[in-house]
mmCIF file of C-alpha atoms and ligand atoms in Angstrom:
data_model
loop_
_atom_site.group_PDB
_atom_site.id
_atom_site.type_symbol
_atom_site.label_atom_id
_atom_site.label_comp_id
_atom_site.label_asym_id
_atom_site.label_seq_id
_atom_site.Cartn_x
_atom_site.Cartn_y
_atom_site.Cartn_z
ATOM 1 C CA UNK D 1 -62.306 -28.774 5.779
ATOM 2 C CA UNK D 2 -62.472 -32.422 4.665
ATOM 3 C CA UNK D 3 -60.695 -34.443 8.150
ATOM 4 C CA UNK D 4 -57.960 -36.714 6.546
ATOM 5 C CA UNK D 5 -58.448 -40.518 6.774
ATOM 6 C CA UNK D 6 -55.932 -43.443 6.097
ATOM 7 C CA UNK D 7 -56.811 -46.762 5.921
ATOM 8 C CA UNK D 8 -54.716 -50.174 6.448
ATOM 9 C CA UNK D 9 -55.816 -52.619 3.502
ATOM 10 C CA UNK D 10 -53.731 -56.682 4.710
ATOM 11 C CA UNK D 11 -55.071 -58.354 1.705
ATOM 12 C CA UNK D 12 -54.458 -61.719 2.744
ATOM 13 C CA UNK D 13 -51.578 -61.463 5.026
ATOM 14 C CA UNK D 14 -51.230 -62.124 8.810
ATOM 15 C CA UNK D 15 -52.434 -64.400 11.635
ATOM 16 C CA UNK D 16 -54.443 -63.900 14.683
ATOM 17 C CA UNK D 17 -51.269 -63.352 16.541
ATOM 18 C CA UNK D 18 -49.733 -60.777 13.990
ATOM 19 C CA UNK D 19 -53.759 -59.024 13.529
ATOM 20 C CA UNK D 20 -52.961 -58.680 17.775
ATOM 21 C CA UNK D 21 -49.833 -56.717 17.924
ATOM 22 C CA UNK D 22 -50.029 -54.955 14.754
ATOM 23 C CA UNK D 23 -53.519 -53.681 15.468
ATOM 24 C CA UNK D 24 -52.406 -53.139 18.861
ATOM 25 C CA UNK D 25 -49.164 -51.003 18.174
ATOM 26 C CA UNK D 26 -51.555 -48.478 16.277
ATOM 27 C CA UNK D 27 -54.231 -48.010 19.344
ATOM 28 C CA UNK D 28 -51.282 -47.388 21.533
ATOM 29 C CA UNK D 29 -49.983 -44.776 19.367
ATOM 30 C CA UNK D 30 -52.996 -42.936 19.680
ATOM 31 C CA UNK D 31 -52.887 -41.431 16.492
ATOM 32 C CA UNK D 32 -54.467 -37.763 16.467
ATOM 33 C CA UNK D 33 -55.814 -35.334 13.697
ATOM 34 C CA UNK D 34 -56.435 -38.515 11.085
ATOM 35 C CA UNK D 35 -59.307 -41.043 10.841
ATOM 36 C CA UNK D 36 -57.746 -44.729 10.732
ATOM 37 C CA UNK D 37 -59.503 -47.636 9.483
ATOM 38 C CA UNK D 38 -57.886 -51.205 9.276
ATOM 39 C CA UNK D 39 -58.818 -54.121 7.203
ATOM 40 C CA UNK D 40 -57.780 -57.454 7.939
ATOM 41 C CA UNK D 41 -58.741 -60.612 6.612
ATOM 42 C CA UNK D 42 -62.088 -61.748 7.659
ATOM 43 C CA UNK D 43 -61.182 -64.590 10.180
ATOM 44 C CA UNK D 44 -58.942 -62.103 12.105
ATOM 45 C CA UNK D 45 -61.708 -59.309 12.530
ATOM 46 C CA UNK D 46 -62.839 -60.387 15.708
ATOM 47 C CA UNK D 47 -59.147 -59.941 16.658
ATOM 48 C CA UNK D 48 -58.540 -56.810 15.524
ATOM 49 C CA UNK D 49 -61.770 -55.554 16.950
ATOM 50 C CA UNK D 50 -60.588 -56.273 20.223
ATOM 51 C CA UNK D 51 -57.535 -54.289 19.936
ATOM 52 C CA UNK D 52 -59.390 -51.481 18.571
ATOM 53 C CA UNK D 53 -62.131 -51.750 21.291
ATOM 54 C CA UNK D 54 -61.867 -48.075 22.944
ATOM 55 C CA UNK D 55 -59.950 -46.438 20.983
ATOM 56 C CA UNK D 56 -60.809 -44.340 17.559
ATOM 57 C CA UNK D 57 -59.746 -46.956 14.981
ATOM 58 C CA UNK D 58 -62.429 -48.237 12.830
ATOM 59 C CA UNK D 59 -62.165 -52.438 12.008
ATOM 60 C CA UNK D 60 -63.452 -53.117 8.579
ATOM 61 C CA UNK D 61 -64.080 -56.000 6.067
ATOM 62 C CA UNK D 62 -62.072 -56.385 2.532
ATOM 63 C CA UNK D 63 -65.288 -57.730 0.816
ATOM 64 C CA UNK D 64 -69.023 -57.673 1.750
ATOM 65 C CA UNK D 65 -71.815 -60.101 -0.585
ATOM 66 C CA UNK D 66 -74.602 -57.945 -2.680
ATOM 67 C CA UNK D 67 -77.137 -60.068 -0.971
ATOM 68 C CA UNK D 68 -78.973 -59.822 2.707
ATOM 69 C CA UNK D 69 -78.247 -63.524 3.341
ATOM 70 C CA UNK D 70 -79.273 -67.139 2.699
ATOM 71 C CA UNK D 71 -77.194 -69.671 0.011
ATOM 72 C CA UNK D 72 -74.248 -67.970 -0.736
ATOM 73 C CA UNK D 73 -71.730 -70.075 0.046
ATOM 74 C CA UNK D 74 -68.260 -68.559 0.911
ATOM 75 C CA UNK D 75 -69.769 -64.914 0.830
ATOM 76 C CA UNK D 76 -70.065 -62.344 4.478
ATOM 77 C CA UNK D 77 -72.974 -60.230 4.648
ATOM 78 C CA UNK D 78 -73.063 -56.669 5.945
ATOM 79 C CA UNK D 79 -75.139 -57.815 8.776
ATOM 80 C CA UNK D 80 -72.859 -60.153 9.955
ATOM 81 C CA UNK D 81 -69.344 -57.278 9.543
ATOM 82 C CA UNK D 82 -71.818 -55.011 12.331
ATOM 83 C CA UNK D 83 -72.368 -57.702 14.201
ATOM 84 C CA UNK D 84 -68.584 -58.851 14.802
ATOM 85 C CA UNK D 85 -67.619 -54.900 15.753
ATOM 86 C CA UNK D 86 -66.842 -53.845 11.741
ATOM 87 C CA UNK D 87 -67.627 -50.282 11.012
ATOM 88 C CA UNK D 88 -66.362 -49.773 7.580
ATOM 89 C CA UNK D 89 -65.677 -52.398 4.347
ATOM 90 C CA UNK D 90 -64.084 -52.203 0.864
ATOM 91 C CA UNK D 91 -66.368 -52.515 -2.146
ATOM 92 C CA UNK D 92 -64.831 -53.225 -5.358
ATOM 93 C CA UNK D 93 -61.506 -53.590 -4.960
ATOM 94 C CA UNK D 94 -59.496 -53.735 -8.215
ATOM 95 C CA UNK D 95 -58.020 -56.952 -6.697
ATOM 96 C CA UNK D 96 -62.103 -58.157 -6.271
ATOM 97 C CA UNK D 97 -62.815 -56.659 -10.320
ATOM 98 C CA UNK D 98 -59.792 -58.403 -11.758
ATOM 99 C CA UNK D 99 -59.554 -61.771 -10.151
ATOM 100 C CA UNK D 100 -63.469 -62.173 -9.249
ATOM 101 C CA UNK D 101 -64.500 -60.382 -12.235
ATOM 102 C CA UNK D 102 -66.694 -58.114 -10.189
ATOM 103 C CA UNK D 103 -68.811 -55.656 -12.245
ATOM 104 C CA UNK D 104 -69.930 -52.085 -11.503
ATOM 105 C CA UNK D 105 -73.531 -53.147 -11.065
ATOM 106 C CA UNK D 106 -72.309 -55.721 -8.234
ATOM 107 C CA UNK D 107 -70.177 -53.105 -6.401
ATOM 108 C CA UNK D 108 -73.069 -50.531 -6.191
ATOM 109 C CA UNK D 109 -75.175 -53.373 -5.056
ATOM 110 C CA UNK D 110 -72.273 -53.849 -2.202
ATOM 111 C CA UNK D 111 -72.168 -50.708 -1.035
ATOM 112 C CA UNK D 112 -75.757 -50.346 -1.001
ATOM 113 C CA UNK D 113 -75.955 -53.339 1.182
ATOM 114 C CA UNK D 114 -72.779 -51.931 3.535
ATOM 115 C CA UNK D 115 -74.824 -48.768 3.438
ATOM 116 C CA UNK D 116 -78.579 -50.405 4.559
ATOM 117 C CA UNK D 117 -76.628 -52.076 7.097
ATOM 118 C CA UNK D 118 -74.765 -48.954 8.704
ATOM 119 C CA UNK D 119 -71.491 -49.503 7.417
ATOM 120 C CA UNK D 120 -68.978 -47.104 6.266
ATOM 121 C CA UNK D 121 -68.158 -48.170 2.558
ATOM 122 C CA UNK D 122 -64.734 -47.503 1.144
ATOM 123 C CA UNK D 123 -65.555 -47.347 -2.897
ATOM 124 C CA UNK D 124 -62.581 -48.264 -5.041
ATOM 125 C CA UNK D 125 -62.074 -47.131 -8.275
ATOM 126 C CA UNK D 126 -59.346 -47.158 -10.405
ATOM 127 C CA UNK D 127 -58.140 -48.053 -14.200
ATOM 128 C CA UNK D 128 -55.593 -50.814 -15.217
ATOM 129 C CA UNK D 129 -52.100 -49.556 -17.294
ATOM 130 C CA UNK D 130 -53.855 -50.170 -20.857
ATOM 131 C CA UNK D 131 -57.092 -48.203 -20.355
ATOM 132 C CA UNK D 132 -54.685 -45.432 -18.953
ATOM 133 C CA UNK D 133 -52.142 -45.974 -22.101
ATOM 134 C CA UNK D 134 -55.198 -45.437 -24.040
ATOM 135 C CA UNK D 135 -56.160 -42.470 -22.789
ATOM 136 C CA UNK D 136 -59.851 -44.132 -21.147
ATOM 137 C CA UNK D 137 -58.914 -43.033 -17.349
ATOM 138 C CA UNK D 138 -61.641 -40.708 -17.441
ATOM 139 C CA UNK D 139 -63.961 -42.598 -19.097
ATOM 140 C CA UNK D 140 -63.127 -45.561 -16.793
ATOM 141 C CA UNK D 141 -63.036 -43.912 -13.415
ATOM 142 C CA UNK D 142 -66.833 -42.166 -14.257
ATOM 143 C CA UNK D 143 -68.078 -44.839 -15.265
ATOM 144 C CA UNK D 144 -67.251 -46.861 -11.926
ATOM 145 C CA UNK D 145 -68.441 -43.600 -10.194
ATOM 146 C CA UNK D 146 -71.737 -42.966 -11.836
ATOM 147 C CA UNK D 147 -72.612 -46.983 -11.371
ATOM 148 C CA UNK D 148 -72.883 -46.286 -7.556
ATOM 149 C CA UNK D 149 -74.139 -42.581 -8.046
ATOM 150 C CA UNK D 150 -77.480 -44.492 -9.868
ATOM 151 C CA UNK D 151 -78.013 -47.176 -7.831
ATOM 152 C CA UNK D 152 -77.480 -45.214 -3.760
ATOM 153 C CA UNK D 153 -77.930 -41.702 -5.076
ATOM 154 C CA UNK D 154 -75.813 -38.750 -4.362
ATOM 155 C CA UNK D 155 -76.804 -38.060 -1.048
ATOM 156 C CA UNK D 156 -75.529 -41.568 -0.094
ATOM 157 C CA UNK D 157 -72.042 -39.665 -0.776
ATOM 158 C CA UNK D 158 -72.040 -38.558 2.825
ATOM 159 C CA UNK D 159 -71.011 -41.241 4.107
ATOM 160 C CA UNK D 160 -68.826 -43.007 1.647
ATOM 161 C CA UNK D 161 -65.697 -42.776 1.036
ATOM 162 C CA UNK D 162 -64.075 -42.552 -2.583
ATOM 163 C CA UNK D 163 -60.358 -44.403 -2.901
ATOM 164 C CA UNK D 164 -58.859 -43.887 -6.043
ATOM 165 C CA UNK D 165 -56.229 -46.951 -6.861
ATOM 166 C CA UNK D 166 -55.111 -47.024 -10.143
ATOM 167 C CA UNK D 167 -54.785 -50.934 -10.637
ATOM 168 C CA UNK D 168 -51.227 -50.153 -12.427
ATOM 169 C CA UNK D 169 -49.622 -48.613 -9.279
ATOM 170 C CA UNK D 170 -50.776 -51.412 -6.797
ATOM 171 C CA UNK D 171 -47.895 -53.443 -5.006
ATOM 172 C CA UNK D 172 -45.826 -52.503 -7.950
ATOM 173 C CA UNK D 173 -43.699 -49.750 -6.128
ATOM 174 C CA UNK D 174 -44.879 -47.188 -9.064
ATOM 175 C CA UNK D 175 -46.823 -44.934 -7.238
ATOM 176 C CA UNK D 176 -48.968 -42.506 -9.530
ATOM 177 C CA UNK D 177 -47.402 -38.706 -9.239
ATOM 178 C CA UNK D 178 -48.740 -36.455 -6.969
ATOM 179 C CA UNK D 179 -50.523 -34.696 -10.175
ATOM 180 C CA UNK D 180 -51.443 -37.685 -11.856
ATOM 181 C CA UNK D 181 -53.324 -38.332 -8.790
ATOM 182 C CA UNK D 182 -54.864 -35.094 -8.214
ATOM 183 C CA UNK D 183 -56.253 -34.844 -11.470
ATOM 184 C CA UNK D 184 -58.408 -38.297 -11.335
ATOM 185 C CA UNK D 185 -59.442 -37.283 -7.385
ATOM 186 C CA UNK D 186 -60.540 -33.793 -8.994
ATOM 187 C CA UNK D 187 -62.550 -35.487 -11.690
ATOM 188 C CA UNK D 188 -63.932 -37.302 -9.408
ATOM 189 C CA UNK D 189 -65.111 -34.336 -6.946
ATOM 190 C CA UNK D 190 -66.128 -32.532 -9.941
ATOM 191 C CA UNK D 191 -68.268 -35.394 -11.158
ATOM 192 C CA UNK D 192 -70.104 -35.594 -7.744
ATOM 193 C CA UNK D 193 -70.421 -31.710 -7.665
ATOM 194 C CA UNK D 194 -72.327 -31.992 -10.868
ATOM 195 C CA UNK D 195 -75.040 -33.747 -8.650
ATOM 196 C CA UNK D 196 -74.525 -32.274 -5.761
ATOM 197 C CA UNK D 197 -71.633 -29.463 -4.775
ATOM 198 C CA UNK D 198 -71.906 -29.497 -0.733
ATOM 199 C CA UNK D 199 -71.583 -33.341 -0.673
ATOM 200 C CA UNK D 200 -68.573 -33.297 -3.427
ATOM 201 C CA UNK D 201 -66.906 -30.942 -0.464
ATOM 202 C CA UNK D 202 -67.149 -33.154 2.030
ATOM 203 C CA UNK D 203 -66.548 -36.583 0.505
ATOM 204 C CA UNK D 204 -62.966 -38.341 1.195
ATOM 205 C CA UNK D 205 -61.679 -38.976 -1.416
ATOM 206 C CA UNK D 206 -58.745 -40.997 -0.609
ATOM 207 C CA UNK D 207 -55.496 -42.270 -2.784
ATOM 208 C CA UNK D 208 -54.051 -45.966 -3.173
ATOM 209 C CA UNK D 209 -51.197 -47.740 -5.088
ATOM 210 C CA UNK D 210 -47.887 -47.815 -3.707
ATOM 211 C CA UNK D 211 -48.060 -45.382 -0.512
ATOM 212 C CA UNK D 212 -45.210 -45.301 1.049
ATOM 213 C CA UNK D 213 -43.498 -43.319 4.317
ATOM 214 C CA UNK D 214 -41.458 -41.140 1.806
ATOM 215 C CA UNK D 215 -43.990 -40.490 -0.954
ATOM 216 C CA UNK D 216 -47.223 -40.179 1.624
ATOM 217 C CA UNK D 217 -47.238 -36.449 2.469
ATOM 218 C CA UNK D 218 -46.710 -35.079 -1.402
ATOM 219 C CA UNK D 219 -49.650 -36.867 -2.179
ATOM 220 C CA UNK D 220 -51.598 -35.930 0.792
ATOM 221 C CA UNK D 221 -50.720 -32.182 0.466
ATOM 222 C CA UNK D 222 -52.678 -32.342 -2.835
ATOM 223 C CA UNK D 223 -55.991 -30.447 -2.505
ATOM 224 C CA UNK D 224 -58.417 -33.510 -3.394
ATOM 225 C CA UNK D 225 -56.438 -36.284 -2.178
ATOM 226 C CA UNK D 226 -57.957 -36.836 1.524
ATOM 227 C CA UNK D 227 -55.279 -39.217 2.370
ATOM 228 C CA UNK D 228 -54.849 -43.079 1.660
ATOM 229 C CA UNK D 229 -55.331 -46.184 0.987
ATOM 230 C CA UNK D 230 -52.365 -48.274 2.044
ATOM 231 C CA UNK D 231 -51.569 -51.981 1.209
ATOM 232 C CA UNK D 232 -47.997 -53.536 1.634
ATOM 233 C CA UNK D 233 -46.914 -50.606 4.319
ATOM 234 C CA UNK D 234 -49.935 -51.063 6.184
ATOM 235 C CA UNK D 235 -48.251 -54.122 7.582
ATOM 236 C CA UNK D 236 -45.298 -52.477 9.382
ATOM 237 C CA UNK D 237 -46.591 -50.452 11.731
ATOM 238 C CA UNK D 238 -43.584 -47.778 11.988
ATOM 239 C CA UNK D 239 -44.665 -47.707 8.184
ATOM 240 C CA UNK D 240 -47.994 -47.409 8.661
ATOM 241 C CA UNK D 241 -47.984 -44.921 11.609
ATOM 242 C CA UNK D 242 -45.279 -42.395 9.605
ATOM 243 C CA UNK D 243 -47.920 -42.859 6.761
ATOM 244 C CA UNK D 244 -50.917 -41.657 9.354
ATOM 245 C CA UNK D 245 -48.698 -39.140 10.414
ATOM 246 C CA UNK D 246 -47.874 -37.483 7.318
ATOM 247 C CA UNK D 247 -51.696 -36.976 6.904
ATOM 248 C CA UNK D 248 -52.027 -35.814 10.400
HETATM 249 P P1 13P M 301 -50.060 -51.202 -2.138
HETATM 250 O O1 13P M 301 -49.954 -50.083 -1.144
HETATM 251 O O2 13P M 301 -49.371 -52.466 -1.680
HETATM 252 O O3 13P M 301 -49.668 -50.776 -3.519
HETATM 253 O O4 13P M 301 -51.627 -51.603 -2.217
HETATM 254 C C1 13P M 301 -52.571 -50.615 -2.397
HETATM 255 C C2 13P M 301 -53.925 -51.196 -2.245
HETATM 256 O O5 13P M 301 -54.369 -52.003 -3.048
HETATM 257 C C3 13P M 301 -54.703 -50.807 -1.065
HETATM 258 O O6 13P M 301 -56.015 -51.256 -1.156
#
């Protein structure tokens, strides 16, 4: 039985003030039965990681660089998310593909890195509304899969966790179907399983785009989707927490 996780994605939204209470309403709800994660932006993780000191939520970063460290100007290394308190961080966000033009070979090389370094990585995959309207969401979704397959191997698939966030359904309010969802998560499983069927079973493989308090537990009742990935109702907690809860 795969535990459910749910994890609180800001983007760039908030202050150290807002990181505070937010982060702090969701420790003192003391959410059971569901693995929570929250990223906020990288100047309020020290924040955030105080609030979460104690308890079971996990701090992560949105981004991590490819490289161990030196002149990278503007780039956080895995090294330094461990040593401000992070346990988890996002590689290859669709928002980190599109706008940063981020390539499969990069993200692998980010979630090795998270992974040398003892961080959880959250692997995002997902296609845009034209390869889907062309029928390449298969095609699309392996191939961002397989990249990271290659360059950790499968048995790196213990520890990472899959979110599947079509780009079309994020902050758009069109949240894929419960079966349009299910049947990328099972491709995904089924892809790993060709590898390697005991770590396919246990891998998280979580859903993103448009998660909402009213849509959350159709979605999470499906039998691959492991919970979510939550952006614009992450940052309401009575949002967030009836999103946690419908996973719980
Ligand atoms: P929304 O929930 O705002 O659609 O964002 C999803 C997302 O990108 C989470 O990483």
């Amino acid at each position: 039985m795969r535990r459910k996780w749910v994890g609180g994605n800001w983007k760039m939204n908030g202050s150290r003030a807002m990181t505070s209470s937010l982060a702090g309403a969701i420790v003192e709800a003391r959410i059971n039965g569901v693995e929570v994660a929250l990223f906020p932006p990288f100047p309020y993780l020290r924040e955030a990681c105080a609030a979460c000191a104690g308890s079971r939520i996990g701090v992560g970063g949105q981004d991590l660089s490819e490289h161990e460290s030196g002149a990278f100007t503007g780039e956080v290394s895995a090294a330094m998310l461990r040593d401000v308190g992070c346990t988890l961080v996002l590689a290859g966000h669709s928002e980190r593909r599109q706008y940063h033009k981020e390539t499969d070979q990069q993200v692998a090389s980010k979630v090795s890195q998270a992974l040398e370094h003892g961080l959880t990585p959250v692997l995002c995959v997902g296609e845009t509304l034209d390869e889907r309207d062309a029928g390449h969401t298969a095609a699309v979704v392996s191939r961002q899969l397989d990249e990271v397959v290659s360059c950790c191997g499968i048995e790196a698939f213990a520890r990472i966790v899959i979110a599947y966030e079509p780009v079309w359904a994020i902050g758009t309010g069109r949240c894929a179907s419960a079966e349009q969802a299910q049947e990328v998560h099972a491709l995904l499983r089924s892809q790993l399983a060709r590898d390697d069927a005991r770590i396919a079973g246990s891998t998280r493989i979580v859903y993103g785009g448009s998660v909402k308090p009213g849509n959350a537990a159709e979605l999470f009742a499906q039998p691959d989707i492991d919970g979510g990935l939550i952006g614009g109702a992450a940052l309401q907690a009575t949002d967030f927490l009836s999103i946690c809860a419908a996973a719980g």
